Amino acid sequence: MSDTTTDAVQNSDPRIRDGVAAWQLISALRREDAPRSRSRMRVRGMIDGNPPYNPAKLRRSAQRDRTNLNFREADGISTARKSSYFDLVVEADPLVTLVPRVLPETLLNDEVAAQLVPPTILEFGDIIAREFGNVLSDWRGFLFHTMRHQSEMIDYGVGPVFFPDPTDWKFRAAGMSDILVPAGAPSNVDEQEVIVFSSEMSVVDLFSLIDSPEQTEVSRETGWNPTLIRKLISDRYAARYRDKQMSWEGIQEQIRANGLIEAAVGPKPAKIYYIMVREMSGSIAVFIVCSDSQERQFLFQSSGMYESFDQVINLFFYDIGDGTYHSVRGLGHRIFPHCEVNNRFMNSLVDGGILAASAVLNQTSSGNVEDLRRMKIGPTTVIPHGFEMSKNNFTPNLQGVASVRDVLKANLESNVGLFRHSGGGLGAKTAREVSVISRKEMELESTAISFYYSQVDTLYREVFRRLLDADSRLAEAAAKESRAFIDACLRRGVPKELLKPDVWKVRATRTSGAGSPVLRDLNSSQVLELAPMLDSRGKEMAVRNRLLALVGPDNVDKYQTLLPKSEIPVVNSSLARMESGLMRLGQPATAGDGEDHMAHVQIHLQGLEELRASTAQPGSWIQRTRSLGLIIEHTGQHLTLLAANPAYQQEVAEIKAVLDQYTNLYREWSGLAQQEQAQQEQAQQEQALLNTEVEKERIRTDAVLRERLAKEENMARVREAKAQHQMNIQSTRFQQDLAERQQKQLEGNQ
């Protein structure tokens, strides 16, 4: 026992005095859990394939040839149920749903709050939820620890999940055997008074708490006892290397130089126990003791470390039992007697089949029985001398055994709510038969689903709280992941005031199908058939649910991008107004099945009223009548599709009455349009006659103009010729005068 007290933290909670008192509690809980531990081992052995009879006892009783097999029915039932629970998590899209717990507008400044409307707030919740799902999906341990806690819960009744580090958001799954609670404790984690959790810490993990003076001081401030940690590490090495003495300096050098080796093949990990106690104030204190039952000091202690148990541990219960923790039984306990007896019946059937298939010999003369032998050479069987084949073979009552087994199977299905279709019968199944069989094979009942989801909500809520830790208490790696999560939300437009855990209520997204892929497929198909009766958002979600059933949540975005809720009314209004504009220009439009027919009808009725009001301004009756007819016809298409939904029968009748009024208006305008058409035709005829006279005058005028132009061109050519002749005469005279002057000049020079 350590006599060092300098590093011990004073325990202010009188409910656990010291380490010795804590060990007394642990020892009592372990003794109480011993018979339950043996029961869990039997269940584990049956699921793992242990045979129903002890092989050693069969050998001692000369029954070694007896069939002794485990037909793994328990493993099949357990695996089917685990697949259903796992399906509840992995098929969710998104992983969680966020609902405002308070009005987010109260957290925002006036400028930002003025831009928010309820659909926008829900969109922010959807963005945060999807980014939260991305964080968990990127964590490689998420699916592993989810599967493990589900496996423990289904097989034994309780699947613990805990947060080993207050500075990390990642949870860990544990075994039910790792949890100890007092007898009579309620099957509700919020009402527990004390929970003991057993775990291990390697020497490397222990040393990381005191590997430097700075780290030692940090550990001491958080509640660790550095002196006891050092003693625990030294004891581990002393037990591992009994033949040599190792100083503390040598131990430090060994760990620093070979940390990975020491963690893997070095000293055995130290067995430690977390003791979580509800204090008088209601907060949760945490104590850690080592395996030394005489050590009075705590390895770790912190008063008021958590506000509630669900901030450190979640006990996933399969059901509530009789209201106490130890009355909760998993599926493994429930199917154990049935599967054990069924294995014995199956072995008896095999033994009976072997006997029925064997040959029976009668002895016809005296002889040595030891010489009894039967030889088979190729297709020939040789019977020993003195024996003959009996005409009456041994026929065990296998049908009776099989009938009893069928009764047990029916009883098992009734007890555990699990129906397994045998596949018998001839001919193909109708759609109705497939639906009924699939619903009977529904893996989980609604009560079990709701109970499990309520516990998952608690786990996700704590993970969400830690990721948005406002006090920045997360360790470096966890803080980096938290910042990445927050930054991703901010980049998508989420106000930082909404990135607080108190703003949102976190709920695991509920999936359809109750954990059955076949039932989910059937449900999504039936919902898709109702899509014409839904609004735009309903239609979009019906298609998305069908895609989820077909391709899964990881691939659904390849086929459909979910439109934000706030954009849906804008899109419908914009499309309807664009259609009205085209029809005003005389272009037809067709109503589609996936549209919000009520929204379109309302817009088109506005267009009809605007068209009626346009008569006060000059315009063409022909164009107005054509536009009116197109809009009436298009609105009637929407009305026909809308009439398929019984919920809109009254609205359809009212809108039809309005359309009848516009139909009468169309008839009135058609008469005006016909008159306008007749006037236009008469005007066109008169214009045609006028155009004929004008054309004649134009031809005559063109002829006169061409004649005049020809004369002017002739005169121009004559004038041009005269001018050219005069120029030639003048040029000739100039040449002659020049020649005469040059001649005279030459004569004068002589």
XYZ file of N, CA and C in Angstrom, residues 103-274:
516
model
N -36.670 29.775 -30.204
C -36.743 30.559 -31.422
C -35.372 31.116 -31.740
N -34.732 30.657 -32.815
C -33.381 31.136 -33.112
C -33.320 32.633 -33.360
N -34.458 33.272 -33.760
C -34.412 34.709 -34.015
C -33.991 35.498 -32.776
N -34.293 34.954 -31.596
C -33.952 35.676 -30.375
C -32.453 35.685 -30.124
N -31.692 34.824 -30.825
C -30.253 34.752 -30.622
C -29.490 35.587 -31.635
N -30.195 36.132 -32.626
C -29.536 36.822 -33.717
C -29.737 38.324 -33.597
N -28.851 39.068 -34.258
C -29.048 40.504 -34.302
C -30.210 40.818 -35.238
N -30.700 42.043 -35.181
C -31.918 42.401 -35.916
C -31.752 42.227 -37.420
N -30.557 42.551 -37.947
C -30.347 42.469 -39.389
C -30.445 41.027 -39.880
N -29.802 40.088 -39.160
C -29.842 38.680 -39.555
C -31.219 38.095 -39.285
N -31.805 38.440 -38.137
C -33.112 37.876 -37.783
C -34.186 38.293 -38.780
N -34.059 39.497 -39.334
C -35.066 39.966 -40.278
C -35.075 39.145 -41.560
N -33.956 38.487 -41.863
C -33.857 37.701 -43.083
C -34.348 36.271 -42.902
N -34.655 35.879 -41.687
C -35.045 34.503 -41.415
C -36.554 34.344 -41.432
N -36.997 33.279 -42.034
C -38.393 32.854 -41.972
C -38.375 31.406 -41.526
N -39.480 30.880 -40.995
C -39.467 29.511 -40.470
C -38.877 28.465 -41.405
N -39.190 28.468 -42.750
C -38.544 27.458 -43.591
C -37.035 27.583 -43.601
N -36.538 28.847 -43.534
C -35.099 29.046 -43.532
C -34.477 28.480 -42.266
N -35.133 28.652 -41.146
C -34.630 28.109 -39.885
C -34.534 26.589 -39.965
N -35.548 25.955 -40.524
C -35.513 24.504 -40.677
C -34.422 24.084 -41.651
N -34.173 24.900 -42.666
C -33.094 24.587 -43.602
C -31.747 24.645 -42.899
N -31.558 25.621 -42.021
C -30.314 25.682 -41.259
C -30.155 24.418 -40.412
N -31.244 23.967 -39.812
C -31.185 22.731 -39.045
C -30.810 21.545 -39.904
N -31.333 21.510 -41.131
C -30.990 20.414 -42.040
C -29.525 20.470 -42.437
N -29.005 21.662 -42.664
C -27.586 21.810 -43.018
C -26.701 21.316 -41.874
N -27.005 21.765 -40.653
C -26.204 21.346 -39.499
C -26.309 19.839 -39.306
N -27.513 19.296 -39.487
C -27.703 17.855 -39.311
C -26.877 17.069 -40.307
N -26.834 17.499 -41.546
C -26.069 16.766 -42.559
C -24.570 16.887 -42.326
N -24.107 18.035 -41.895
C -22.682 18.174 -41.575
C -22.320 17.349 -40.341
N -23.249 17.269 -39.390
C -23.029 16.423 -38.214
C -22.935 14.956 -38.643
N -23.809 14.538 -39.538
C -23.733 13.176 -40.055
C -22.437 12.914 -40.789
N -21.922 13.922 -41.506
C -20.648 13.758 -42.206
C -19.497 13.546 -41.223
N -19.538 14.267 -40.101
C -18.482 14.101 -39.094
C -18.476 12.673 -38.555
N -19.648 12.162 -38.197
C -19.718 10.800 -37.665
C -19.364 9.771 -38.730
N -19.776 9.991 -39.969
C -19.465 9.038 -41.029
C -17.970 9.003 -41.329
N -17.321 10.148 -41.214
C -15.879 10.196 -41.463
C -15.078 9.531 -40.347
N -15.673 9.401 -39.176
C -15.000 8.725 -38.065
C -15.097 7.214 -38.288
N -13.964 6.567 -38.430
C -13.951 5.138 -38.774
C -14.499 4.260 -37.658
N -14.462 4.743 -36.444
C -14.937 3.923 -35.340
C -16.425 4.000 -35.102
N -17.122 4.870 -35.852
C -18.551 5.068 -35.592
C -19.344 3.776 -35.809
N -19.189 3.164 -36.962
C -19.956 1.956 -37.254
C -19.535 0.803 -36.351
N -18.242 0.713 -36.057
C -17.777 -0.377 -35.201
C -18.414 -0.306 -33.819
N -18.335 0.855 -33.184
C -18.866 0.976 -31.829
C -20.397 0.924 -31.830
N -21.014 1.355 -32.934
C -22.467 1.204 -33.043
C -22.851 -0.268 -33.102
N -22.139 -1.029 -33.923
C -22.435 -2.454 -34.040
C -22.156 -3.187 -32.732
N -21.093 -2.789 -32.037
C -20.750 -3.515 -30.816
C -21.779 -3.291 -29.720
N -22.194 -2.038 -29.536
C -23.157 -1.808 -28.455
C -24.505 -2.449 -28.800
N -24.862 -2.491 -30.101
C -26.088 -3.177 -30.486
C -25.974 -4.676 -30.237
N -24.807 -5.246 -30.515
C -24.598 -6.679 -30.297
C -24.733 -7.031 -28.820
N -24.132 -6.244 -27.957
C -24.233 -6.495 -26.520
C -25.677 -6.344 -26.043
N -26.345 -5.319 -26.530
C -27.728 -5.077 -26.116
C -28.644 -6.221 -26.550
N -28.483 -6.692 -27.774
C -29.365 -7.742 -28.293
C -29.074 -9.078 -27.624
N -27.808 -9.419 -27.468
C -27.463 -10.732 -26.915
C -27.723 -10.820 -25.416
N -27.371 -9.762 -24.664
C -27.406 -9.850 -23.205
C -28.407 -8.923 -22.537
N -28.839 -7.870 -23.245
C -29.843 -6.987 -22.667
C -29.399 -5.553 -22.474
N -28.095 -5.323 -22.318
C -27.577 -3.968 -22.102
C -26.343 -3.785 -22.983
N -26.305 -2.696 -23.747
C -25.158 -2.370 -24.590
C -24.567 -1.036 -24.182
N -23.596 -1.032 -23.259
C -23.066 0.243 -22.734
C -22.260 1.018 -23.777
N -22.384 2.314 -23.724
C -21.582 3.244 -24.518
C -21.107 4.336 -23.570
N -19.820 4.639 -23.606
C -19.289 5.633 -22.667
C -18.311 6.543 -23.384
N -18.050 7.680 -22.760
C -17.077 8.658 -23.249
C -15.859 8.583 -22.328
N -14.784 7.928 -22.773
C -13.635 7.731 -21.879
C -12.864 9.003 -21.570
N -13.020 10.006 -22.414
C -12.226 11.223 -22.253
C -13.156 12.430 -22.286
N -13.141 13.261 -21.264
C -14.007 14.447 -21.278
C -13.593 15.476 -22.319
N -12.384 15.323 -22.901
C -11.905 16.272 -23.907
C -12.050 15.728 -25.319
N -12.903 14.731 -25.500
C -13.098 14.142 -26.823
C -14.586 13.886 -27.027
N -15.026 13.958 -28.283
C -16.441 13.743 -28.583
C -16.728 12.309 -29.011
N -15.698 11.511 -29.194
C -15.884 10.135 -29.662
C -16.263 9.220 -28.498
N -17.277 8.375 -28.737
C -17.722 7.431 -27.721
C -17.123 6.061 -27.979
N -17.219 5.198 -26.985
C -16.719 3.831 -27.095
C -17.800 2.876 -26.588
N -17.891 1.725 -27.236
C -18.813 0.687 -26.773
C -18.072 -0.245 -25.822
N -18.793 -0.819 -24.891
C -18.219 -1.737 -23.909
C -19.122 -2.955 -23.782
N -18.632 -3.958 -23.077
C -19.431 -5.150 -22.838
C -20.302 -4.993 -21.608
N -21.397 -5.735 -21.576
C -22.264 -5.681 -20.398
C -21.522 -6.182 -19.170
N -20.567 -7.092 -19.378
C -19.793 -7.611 -18.243
C -18.879 -6.559 -17.643
N -18.653 -5.456 -18.369
C -17.796 -4.385 -17.854
C -18.545 -3.434 -16.927
N -19.861 -3.573 -16.851
C -20.682 -2.662 -16.057
C -21.159 -3.376 -14.796
N -21.027 -2.707 -13.685
C -21.508 -3.227 -12.401
C -22.410 -2.174 -11.764
N -23.607 -2.589 -11.400
C -24.529 -1.700 -10.699
C -25.120 -2.467 -9.524
N -25.566 -1.785 -8.481
C -26.124 -2.478 -7.306
C -27.422 -3.209 -7.642
N -27.731 -4.214 -6.858
C -28.990 -4.939 -7.016
C -30.156 -3.986 -6.766
N -31.189 -4.118 -7.566
C -32.358 -3.263 -7.423
C -32.241 -1.931 -8.116
N -31.113 -1.663 -8.769
C -30.963 -0.406 -9.490
C -31.957 -0.367 -10.644
N -32.540 0.801 -10.944
C -33.562 0.886 -11.999
C -32.956 0.718 -13.388
N -33.773 0.281 -14.324
C -33.326 0.133 -15.717
C -33.509 1.460 -16.448
N -32.926 2.484 -15.869
C -32.964 3.836 -16.422
C -31.702 4.539 -15.963
N -30.874 4.926 -16.892
C -29.572 5.484 -16.528
C -29.718 6.776 -15.732
N -30.774 7.538 -15.978
C -30.941 8.813 -15.279
C -31.239 8.630 -13.790
N -31.688 7.423 -13.389
C -32.047 7.189 -11.989
C -30.990 6.392 -11.232
N -29.857 6.134 -11.878
C -28.793 5.392 -11.201
C -28.132 6.265 -10.129
N -27.662 5.611 -9.095
C -26.916 6.310 -8.046
C -25.420 6.069 -8.179
N -25.042 4.889 -8.611
C -23.633 4.566 -8.795
C -23.509 3.558 -9.929
N -22.539 3.767 -10.770
C -22.221 2.851 -11.871
C -20.725 2.606 -11.845
N -20.336 1.341 -11.863
C -18.923 0.968 -11.890
C -18.621 0.405 -13.264
N -17.545 0.884 -13.836
C -17.163 0.456 -15.179
C -15.714 -0.010 -15.137
N -15.480 -1.257 -15.527
C -14.122 -1.808 -15.523
C -13.475 -1.595 -16.879
N -12.183 -1.280 -16.845
C -11.450 -1.038 -18.079
C -9.979 -1.348 -17.840
N -9.166 -1.051 -18.824
C -7.722 -1.261 -18.727
C -6.996 -0.055 -19.287
N -5.796 0.172 -18.767
C -4.923 1.217 -19.292
C -3.530 0.635 -19.440
N -2.960 0.782 -20.626
C -1.603 0.296 -20.843
C -0.606 1.205 -20.139
N 0.609 0.688 -19.960
C 1.641 1.496 -19.302
C 1.965 2.732 -20.132
N 1.813 2.623 -21.455
C 2.079 3.776 -22.316
C 1.029 4.860 -22.080
N -0.250 4.466 -21.983
C -1.301 5.449 -21.711
C -1.125 6.080 -20.339
N -0.752 5.278 -19.362
C -0.515 5.826 -18.027
C 0.664 6.793 -18.034
N 1.721 6.405 -18.737
C 2.910 7.253 -18.762
C 2.648 8.573 -19.485
N 1.727 8.573 -20.474
C 1.429 9.809 -21.195
C 0.856 10.883 -20.279
N 0.359 10.466 -19.108
C -0.193 11.437 -18.158
C 0.888 12.137 -17.350
N 2.104 11.551 -17.330
C 3.181 12.139 -16.508
C 4.502 12.160 -17.267
N 4.450 12.232 -18.611
C 5.694 12.125 -19.393
C 6.539 13.386 -19.368
N 6.041 14.454 -18.774
C 6.813 15.685 -18.639
C 6.317 16.433 -17.412
N 7.134 17.325 -16.860
C 6.674 18.100 -15.697
C 5.407 18.895 -15.990
N 5.322 19.452 -17.199
C 4.131 20.226 -17.541
C 2.891 19.341 -17.592
N 3.016 18.162 -18.241
C 1.891 17.253 -18.336
C 1.509 16.710 -16.968
N 2.516 16.488 -16.132
C 2.236 16.010 -14.775
C 1.397 17.015 -14.010
N 1.723 18.290 -14.170
C 0.974 19.321 -13.469
C -0.452 19.425 -14.008
N -0.607 19.293 -15.346
C -1.946 19.320 -15.945
C -2.776 18.146 -15.438
N -2.171 16.976 -15.366
C -2.895 15.791 -14.885
C -3.295 15.954 -13.431
N -2.408 16.517 -12.632
C -2.731 16.719 -11.219
C -3.911 17.681 -11.074
N -3.923 18.740 -11.895
C -5.004 19.718 -11.804
C -6.344 19.127 -12.237
N -6.325 18.201 -13.184
C -7.577 17.605 -13.649
C -8.087 16.503 -12.742
N -7.256 16.035 -11.788
C -7.737 15.041 -10.836
C -6.914 13.775 -10.747
N -5.875 13.625 -11.575
C -5.047 12.424 -11.525
C -4.051 12.498 -10.374
N -3.629 11.328 -9.919
C -2.641 11.210 -8.846
C -1.328 10.760 -9.468
N -0.417 11.688 -9.818
C 0.817 11.323 -10.513
C 1.671 10.312 -9.744
N 1.717 10.447 -8.427
C 2.552 9.518 -7.650
C 2.024 8.091 -7.748
N 0.706 7.934 -7.667
C 0.123 6.608 -7.769
C 0.249 6.057 -9.191
N 0.194 6.931 -10.167
C 0.406 6.485 -11.552
C 1.812 5.928 -11.711
N 2.771 6.642 -11.163
C 4.166 6.176 -11.250
C 4.330 4.841 -10.539
N 3.711 4.687 -9.394
C 3.797 3.429 -8.656
C 3.144 2.289 -9.436
N 2.012 2.586 -10.077
C 1.301 1.565 -10.830
C 2.134 1.091 -12.019
N 2.813 2.028 -12.697
C 3.675 1.652 -13.825
C 4.834 0.793 -13.330
N 5.457 1.197 -12.234
C 6.581 0.427 -11.683
C 6.143 -0.980 -11.285
N 4.987 -1.114 -10.692
C 4.484 -2.443 -10.312
C 4.242 -3.311 -11.543
N 3.772 -2.714 -12.627
C 3.555 -3.481 -13.857
C 4.882 -4.035 -14.386
N 5.901 -3.191 -14.380
C 7.208 -3.649 -14.875
C 7.841 -4.655 -13.927
N 7.626 -4.485 -12.634
C 8.172 -5.457 -11.670
C 7.523 -6.825 -11.854
N 6.217 -6.842 -12.169
C 5.538 -8.118 -12.399
C 5.942 -8.735 -13.731
N 6.291 -7.892 -14.711
C 6.668 -8.403 -16.037
C 8.102 -8.903 -16.060
N 9.001 -8.194 -15.416
C 10.414 -8.577 -15.419
C 10.837 -8.906 -13.992
N 10.493 -10.103 -13.579
C 10.783 -10.512 -12.200
C 12.267 -10.773 -11.970
N 13.006 -11.068 -13.038
C 14.402 -11.455 -12.888
C 15.361 -10.281 -12.879
N 14.851 -9.072 -13.018
C 15.754 -7.929 -12.983
C 15.037 -6.725 -12.384
N 15.832 -5.891 -11.785
C 15.321 -4.669 -11.190
C 15.429 -3.534 -12.197
N 14.359 -2.752 -12.344
C 14.372 -1.625 -13.271
C 14.085 -0.349 -12.490
N 14.963 0.625 -12.656
C 14.763 1.916 -12.007
C 13.711 2.708 -12.770
N 13.237 3.752 -12.134
C 12.248 4.588 -12.797
C 12.827 5.241 -14.045
N 14.088 5.619 -13.994
C 14.728 6.201 -15.167
C 14.792 5.188 -16.300
N 15.086 3.928 -15.965
C 15.127 2.888 -16.994
C 13.753 2.620 -17.589
N 12.733 2.676 -16.751
C 11.370 2.467 -17.253
C 10.987 3.588 -18.216
N 11.300 4.837 -17.855
C 10.986 5.954 -18.738
C 11.697 5.814 -20.081
N 12.961 5.451 -20.038
C 13.722 5.287 -21.277
C 13.128 4.166 -22.135
N 12.723 3.074 -21.487
C 12.143 1.951 -22.212
C 10.833 2.351 -22.896
N 10.006 3.101 -22.205
C 8.718 3.497 -22.785
C 8.920 4.504 -23.906
N 9.801 5.482 -23.693
C 10.014 6.499 -24.721
C 10.654 5.906 -25.976
N 11.531 4.955 -25.807
C 12.235 4.382 -26.953
C 11.416 3.323 -27.675
N 10.544 2.613 -26.966
C 9.796 1.506 -27.562
C 8.327 1.554 -27.135
N 7.703 2.707 -27.316
C 6.328 2.854 -26.856
C 5.376 1.861 -27.485
N 5.488 1.659 -28.795
C 4.582 0.742 -29.481
C 4.795 -0.691 -29.004
N 6.055 -1.085 -28.849
C 6.363 -2.451 -28.395
C 5.891 -2.652 -26.968
N 6.095 -1.645 -26.137
C 5.698 -1.778 -24.739
C 4.183 -1.902 -24.607
N 3.448 -1.186 -25.455
C 1.993 -1.274 -25.390
C 1.486 -2.620 -25.882
N 2.221 -3.229 -26.837
C 1.755 -4.479 -27.438
C 2.195 -5.707 -26.662
N 3.491 -5.800 -26.337
C 4.025 -7.025 -25.712
C 4.732 -6.742 -24.400
N 4.635 -5.513 -23.916
C 5.289 -5.187 -22.662
C 4.460 -5.629 -21.465
N 4.552 -4.933 -20.361
C 3.769 -5.287 -19.168
C 2.271 -5.306 -19.466
N 1.549 -6.157 -18.795
C 0.112 -6.248 -18.985
C -0.557 -4.929 -18.598
N -1.623 -4.584 -19.273
C -2.336 -3.345 -18.909
C -2.840 -3.405 -17.474
N -2.933 -2.251 -16.887
C -3.421 -2.162 -15.507
C -4.943 -2.213 -15.500
N -5.498 -3.057 -14.664
C -6.946 -3.135 -14.505
C -7.404 -1.976 -13.637
N -8.323 -1.183 -14.147
C -8.813 -0.038 -13.392
C -10.342 -0.059 -13.391
N -10.913 0.643 -12.451
C -12.369 0.719 -12.319
C -12.789 2.185 -12.212
N -13.682 2.566 -13.117
C -14.308 3.882 -13.023
C -15.517 3.745 -12.096
